[in-house]
XYZ file of C-alpha atoms in Angstrom:
292
model
C -9.429 -27.576 -22.653
C -9.868 -26.401 -19.346
C -8.300 -22.828 -18.939
C -7.509 -21.328 -15.328
C -6.967 -17.523 -15.695
C -4.893 -16.152 -12.622
C -5.206 -12.444 -12.592
C -8.325 -10.452 -13.597
C -7.415 -6.684 -13.524
C -7.698 -4.134 -16.234
C -6.098 -6.278 -18.849
C -7.002 -9.680 -17.536
C -10.650 -9.222 -17.110
C -11.312 -8.638 -20.898
C -8.982 -11.234 -22.062
C -10.789 -13.891 -19.569
C -14.022 -12.526 -21.043
C -12.830 -13.266 -24.782
C -12.222 -16.941 -23.543
C -15.696 -17.188 -22.223
C -17.250 -15.872 -25.171
C -15.352 -18.781 -27.214
C -17.078 -21.050 -25.112
C -13.827 -22.134 -23.388
C -14.325 -23.686 -19.907
C -12.614 -21.142 -17.633
C -11.628 -21.365 -13.888
C -10.672 -17.863 -12.608
C -8.837 -16.686 -9.559
C -8.175 -13.296 -8.420
C -6.647 -11.738 -5.193
C -9.398 -9.385 -5.147
C -12.541 -11.469 -5.293
C -14.765 -8.474 -6.205
C -13.056 -8.359 -9.580
C -14.252 -11.676 -10.521
C -18.068 -10.962 -10.330
C -18.493 -10.164 -14.172
C -16.686 -13.571 -14.827
C -19.008 -15.228 -12.393
C -21.842 -13.634 -14.216
C -20.678 -14.862 -17.523
C -20.277 -18.406 -16.391
C -16.768 -18.880 -15.143
C -16.242 -21.133 -12.314
C -14.732 -19.093 -9.272
C -12.273 -20.328 -6.820
C -10.779 -18.968 -3.709
C -7.189 -20.291 -3.893
C -4.799 -20.632 -6.681
C -4.393 -24.264 -6.292
C -8.113 -24.908 -6.767
C -7.760 -23.254 -10.211
C -4.655 -24.939 -11.270
C -5.622 -28.461 -10.231
C -9.057 -28.013 -12.080
C -7.299 -26.832 -15.390
C -5.084 -28.200 -18.171
C -3.605 -24.863 -19.121
C -3.029 -22.000 -16.584
C -2.788 -18.369 -18.171
C -1.268 -15.522 -15.822
C -2.115 -11.962 -15.967
C -0.477 -10.752 -12.648
C 1.074 -7.550 -11.850
C 4.783 -8.585 -11.319
C 7.199 -11.420 -10.842
C 6.520 -11.507 -6.885
C 2.819 -11.963 -7.398
C 3.657 -15.025 -9.680
C 5.610 -16.675 -7.139
C 3.066 -15.798 -4.476
C 0.215 -17.197 -6.484
C 1.774 -19.810 -8.593
C 5.092 -21.034 -6.763
C 4.065 -21.460 -3.169
C 4.544 -25.075 -1.880
C 0.951 -25.518 -2.114
C 0.563 -24.413 -5.607
C 3.757 -25.902 -7.096
C 3.056 -29.293 -6.396
C -0.062 -29.053 -8.528
C 1.608 -27.853 -11.621
C 2.843 -31.351 -12.930
C 1.581 -32.086 -16.463
C 0.149 -28.435 -16.879
C 0.928 -25.651 -19.182
C 1.786 -22.299 -17.837
C 1.330 -19.203 -20.207
C 2.955 -16.122 -18.530
C 1.391 -12.999 -20.281
C 2.127 -10.160 -17.832
C 5.401 -7.899 -18.178
C 8.229 -9.263 -16.146
C 11.771 -8.842 -16.604
C 13.670 -11.928 -18.764
C 15.731 -13.406 -16.225
C 12.471 -13.662 -13.751
C 10.760 -15.254 -16.680
C 13.498 -17.880 -17.097
C 13.599 -18.386 -13.359
C 9.981 -19.176 -13.178
C 10.212 -21.459 -16.172
C 12.829 -23.440 -14.381
C 10.879 -23.858 -11.303
C 7.750 -24.577 -13.208
C 9.671 -27.501 -15.276
C 11.065 -28.716 -11.974
C 7.691 -29.335 -10.761
C 6.862 -31.120 -14.121
C 4.830 -28.640 -15.772
C 5.784 -26.694 -18.908
C 6.201 -22.849 -19.498
C 6.002 -20.175 -22.179
C 5.935 -16.429 -21.879
C 3.523 -14.569 -23.992
C 3.463 -10.865 -23.034
C 1.326 -8.466 -25.056
C 1.390 -5.040 -26.649
C -1.831 -3.337 -26.266
C -4.117 -1.894 -23.841
C -7.811 -2.331 -22.555
C -9.502 -1.639 -26.042
C -7.389 -4.049 -27.830
C -7.783 -6.653 -25.157
C -11.488 -6.446 -25.433
C -11.636 -6.567 -29.291
C -8.982 -9.597 -29.189
C -6.258 -7.228 -31.142
C -3.267 -7.350 -28.663
C -0.016 -8.095 -30.351
C 1.105 -11.346 -28.662
C 4.736 -11.965 -28.377
C 5.783 -15.586 -27.440
C 9.116 -16.789 -25.851
C 9.601 -20.968 -25.541
C 10.235 -23.442 -27.949
C 8.732 -23.313 -31.376
C 6.862 -26.568 -30.895
C 5.045 -24.913 -27.934
C 4.269 -22.010 -29.717
C 2.616 -24.115 -32.315
C 0.674 -26.131 -29.668
C -0.744 -23.090 -27.899
C -1.355 -20.952 -30.910
C -5.122 -21.510 -31.337
C -5.599 -20.390 -27.594
C -3.420 -17.242 -27.975
C -5.224 -16.458 -30.995
C -8.242 -15.330 -28.991
C -6.102 -12.809 -27.451
C -4.539 -11.374 -30.871
C -4.947 -12.974 -34.365
C -1.389 -13.177 -35.166
C 0.630 -14.167 -32.091
C 4.445 -13.734 -33.034
C 7.182 -16.328 -32.091
C 10.185 -14.312 -30.968
C 12.472 -17.000 -29.587
C 13.500 -18.701 -26.361
C 12.010 -17.831 -23.016
C 13.305 -14.186 -22.027
C 13.334 -12.902 -25.762
C 9.617 -12.164 -25.810
C 10.006 -10.203 -22.456
C 13.151 -8.502 -23.822
C 11.078 -7.163 -26.847
C 8.116 -6.061 -24.504
C 10.410 -3.960 -22.546
C 11.891 -2.068 -25.683
C 8.516 -1.559 -26.879
C 7.151 0.010 -23.529
C 9.952 2.145 -23.469
C 8.704 3.499 -26.796
C 5.221 3.937 -25.279
C 6.389 6.320 -22.695
C 9.042 8.160 -24.688
C 6.780 8.796 -27.576
C 3.832 9.889 -25.557
C 5.865 12.466 -23.335
C 7.535 13.678 -26.611
C 4.007 14.273 -28.221
C 2.766 15.880 -24.962
C 5.702 18.331 -25.000
C 5.143 19.453 -28.665
C 1.379 19.842 -27.987
C 2.061 21.891 -24.740
C 4.521 23.991 -26.862
C 2.210 24.549 -29.634
C -0.517 25.608 -27.201
C 1.401 28.200 -25.383
C 2.719 29.634 -28.547
C -0.874 30.091 -29.801
C -0.642 27.742 -32.833
C -3.886 26.034 -33.529
C -3.747 22.449 -32.501
C -5.667 21.220 -35.352
C -3.364 22.702 -37.891
C -0.375 20.992 -36.069
C -2.025 17.679 -36.021
C -2.803 18.153 -39.817
C 0.725 18.567 -40.658
C 1.903 15.887 -38.002
C -0.429 13.608 -39.591
C 0.722 13.997 -43.114
C 4.492 13.425 -41.972
C 6.608 10.511 -41.575
C 7.106 11.580 -37.432
C 3.262 10.747 -37.155
C 2.251 7.578 -34.879
C -1.441 6.371 -34.295
C -0.935 6.625 -30.252
C -0.783 10.435 -30.908
C -4.348 10.773 -31.914
C -5.137 8.009 -29.183
C -4.040 10.359 -26.456
C -4.790 13.789 -28.034
C -8.394 14.036 -26.738
C -7.554 13.056 -23.210
C -4.988 15.678 -23.315
C -7.160 18.360 -24.687
C -9.979 17.494 -22.474
C -8.071 16.693 -19.214
C -10.039 13.444 -18.722
C -7.357 10.935 -17.364
C -9.980 8.443 -15.955
C -10.874 4.804 -17.180
C -6.964 4.308 -17.860
C -6.158 2.350 -20.993
C -2.766 2.201 -19.329
C -2.147 3.425 -15.546
C 0.719 5.824 -14.930
C 1.730 3.532 -12.198
C 1.891 0.303 -14.474
C 3.952 2.164 -17.045
C 6.521 3.524 -14.497
C 6.960 -0.177 -13.284
C 7.597 -1.245 -17.091
C 10.041 1.588 -17.464
C 11.673 0.549 -14.163
C 12.190 -2.788 -15.717
C 13.681 -1.373 -19.033
C 16.101 0.697 -17.237
C 17.362 -1.903 -15.070
C 18.082 -4.323 -17.909
C 19.286 -1.624 -20.064
C 21.930 -0.681 -17.618
C 23.686 -3.958 -17.786
C 24.088 -3.358 -21.621
C 26.040 -0.089 -21.105
C 23.461 2.265 -23.098
C 23.125 5.699 -22.607
C 19.793 5.963 -20.826
C 19.578 9.900 -20.220
C 16.480 10.126 -22.480
C 14.276 7.568 -20.809
C 15.731 8.369 -17.175
C 14.255 12.036 -18.233
C 10.749 10.327 -19.268
C 10.935 8.485 -15.880
C 11.111 11.628 -13.913
C 8.372 13.228 -15.904
C 6.151 10.090 -15.039
C 7.163 10.334 -11.401
C 5.948 14.026 -11.391
C 2.999 13.167 -13.084
C 1.998 10.407 -10.027
C 2.428 13.560 -7.826
C 0.177 15.412 -9.508
C -2.718 13.107 -10.486
C -3.719 9.766 -9.212
C -1.429 6.396 -9.979
C -4.675 4.739 -11.626
C -4.912 7.719 -13.952
C -4.295 7.161 -17.519
C -0.424 7.610 -18.555
C -1.417 10.276 -20.850
C -1.565 12.582 -17.830
C 1.918 13.200 -18.444
C 0.512 16.161 -20.431
C -0.405 18.522 -17.310
C 2.862 17.572 -15.645
C 4.849 18.760 -18.662
C 2.526 21.817 -19.511
C 1.936 23.085 -16.226
C 5.692 23.010 -15.457
C 6.035 24.943 -18.425
C 3.707 27.551 -17.262
C 5.209 27.796 -13.875
C 8.782 28.063 -15.103
C 7.638 30.722 -17.689
C 6.613 33.047 -15.022
């Protein structure tokens, strides 16, 4: 099988590298050509136009920033006509309706489409320990399972196209909410003069504990938010998608809208490319200022 990988950013690059490490023939495209150099060095075929990658491959993996990028790369007139007989696996975070509309367009061109968004960040992408959630027909899931296992050992079949996108949005909401809640408690503990190690000792022994707390703790204490596992701007995009979908269900969104405000404050205080754990100074410094 020849695989085209379209989108080799923070997550796409290590995912594509895993395919090369498994000796899968890979054709790669990215809108920023410089990001392709590590793949070129590892033996991937590099192309300058998306249609060249699509024509050369049996299966096309998409790890693009949003639905607009997918339309621009995959569904322009020149690319759309090359989709016949090919499998499209969409692995980025988009909303369910966008995923269904892209599926319909791909099928109309004679191709097939499944969604396979992931939970995890760069360390999991490098080690093949992402949680892969699949939306499509169960037969499609079974047929693409071996390929998807290069990204995560146990890809989970969720249901029809749209269902995996919905689940991903729900999980991303938890990422943002858990991280801001932990940052608030950590800032409170520090300002009250309580030992952080004691706080973490009690927390780890409780049912309140989540491993993500320890993953973010060192960054928050050191104030080092470079080399992001998940950039703040990306998390904001995913929270905006969640809020948009959840509004239509009539849910009370006060909590996540508050988190969204914190994320936007974070963007103003740091860099959009900084790790999302940089919510900590946005919360702590606000507390210091308001406290006098």
